[in-house]
Amino acid sequence: MNLTRKQFDVLQIMASNPKALTQRDLEKQTGHSLGTINRVMKELTEAGFVVDGAITHAGLNALEPYRVKRAIFVAAGFGTRLVPITFNTPKPLVRVHGIRIIDRLIDACLQAGIDEIYIVRGYLGELFDQLLYKYPMIKFLENPIYNEANNISSALVTRYMLSNAYVFEADLLISNPTIIKKYHYSSNFLGIKKQRTDDWCVRVKDGTIVEEKVGGEGNDIWQLIGISYWNTADGQRLSQDIQDVFQSPGGRERYWEQVPLVYKKEHYQVEIRECFAEDIIEIDTFNELKAVDKTYDV
């Protein structure tokens, strides 16, 4: 059976906790009312997905269609604004406090049980081979036109692999690995709630992204973070839509997320998933790198 959203919310919390949870615990962690939790627990118990407050094998099987199958890292670009560090090192391999930026993201995936990992590489691509010593499960995908097109060219390389998949910008410095989840109910982008921003952002209505733009203010504005999840159906649609947008006039200059959020947005309902500034940051410039890691400030 297909799970309702509330059934999913309860089951995925239970699946991530080794001990049985009380209904009060579930109320706190899901944000649903105690009455809703009580009703959903009855439904799940009748279905055989929960016994004595603990998830069963049948419950885990019911979550399986919502499990993240793979993670794709877009890591082909030059990282112009991080010069001079990126003259000899791709941006995702830059070390912050001694650890490569991409390592923290890969570790978060592995912690969430996601071990099918692909990295799209281009600039100084051979340097990514060093990751194999620590992460032998990684597979590399080559973007031969990374210097002729925007990151939509990397999405084109991966377009048949996007179902039940995370897509990561590979230069995000994550400090809270628990924002990477094992299960998702629907396609979503991570975002940080803002009253005002000059950065790329989205306008959100009833939890769903309705517009992407640069800069905005108001109660419906979220700063977009370059981590998204795509369910089975949306991943299949993206395989065609990415190619169509890429081949359209000016398509090579697009950012890949503009496919579902702008140019083909009528095909998708993408939710926003909240995170916070302390969970993750994007290091765009050398000055921002120096602010985070003082060893570069010499």
CSV table of N, CA, C and O in Angstrom, one decimal, residues 104 114 130 148 154 235 261 270 297:
chain,number,residue,atom,x,y,z
A,104,ARG,N,32.8,15.6,4.0
A,104,ARG,CA,31.7,15.7,4.9
A,104,ARG,C,30.4,15.3,4.3
A,104,ARG,O,29.5,14.7,5.0
A,114,ILE,N,23.3,5.6,2.3
A,114,ILE,CA,23.3,5.9,0.8
A,114,ILE,C,24.8,5.6,0.4
A,114,ILE,O,25.7,6.4,0.6
A,130,GLN,N,41.9,10.5,-5.8
A,130,GLN,CA,42.4,10.4,-4.4
A,130,GLN,C,41.2,10.0,-3.5
A,130,GLN,O,41.5,9.4,-2.4
A,148,GLU,N,32.6,24.7,-21.4
A,148,GLU,CA,31.8,25.3,-22.5
A,148,GLU,C,30.4,25.5,-22.1
A,148,GLU,O,29.6,26.2,-22.9
A,154,SER,N,26.5,19.0,-16.6
A,154,SER,CA,26.7,17.9,-15.6
A,154,SER,C,25.4,17.1,-15.4
A,154,SER,O,25.4,15.9,-15.3
A,235,GLY,N,12.3,12.1,-11.3
A,235,GLY,CA,13.6,11.7,-11.8
A,235,GLY,C,13.4,11.3,-13.3
A,235,GLY,O,14.2,11.6,-14.1
A,261,LEU,N,12.5,24.1,-11.8
A,261,LEU,CA,12.0,25.3,-11.1
A,261,LEU,C,11.6,26.4,-12.0
A,261,LEU,O,10.8,27.3,-11.5
A,270,VAL,N,7.7,20.8,-6.3
A,270,VAL,CA,8.9,20.6,-5.5
A,270,VAL,C,8.7,21.3,-4.2
A,270,VAL,O,8.5,22.5,-4.1
A,297,ASP,N,44.4,32.5,6.0
A,297,ASP,CA,44.5,34.0,6.2
A,297,ASP,C,46.0,34.3,6.5
A,297,ASP,O,46.3,34.6,7.7
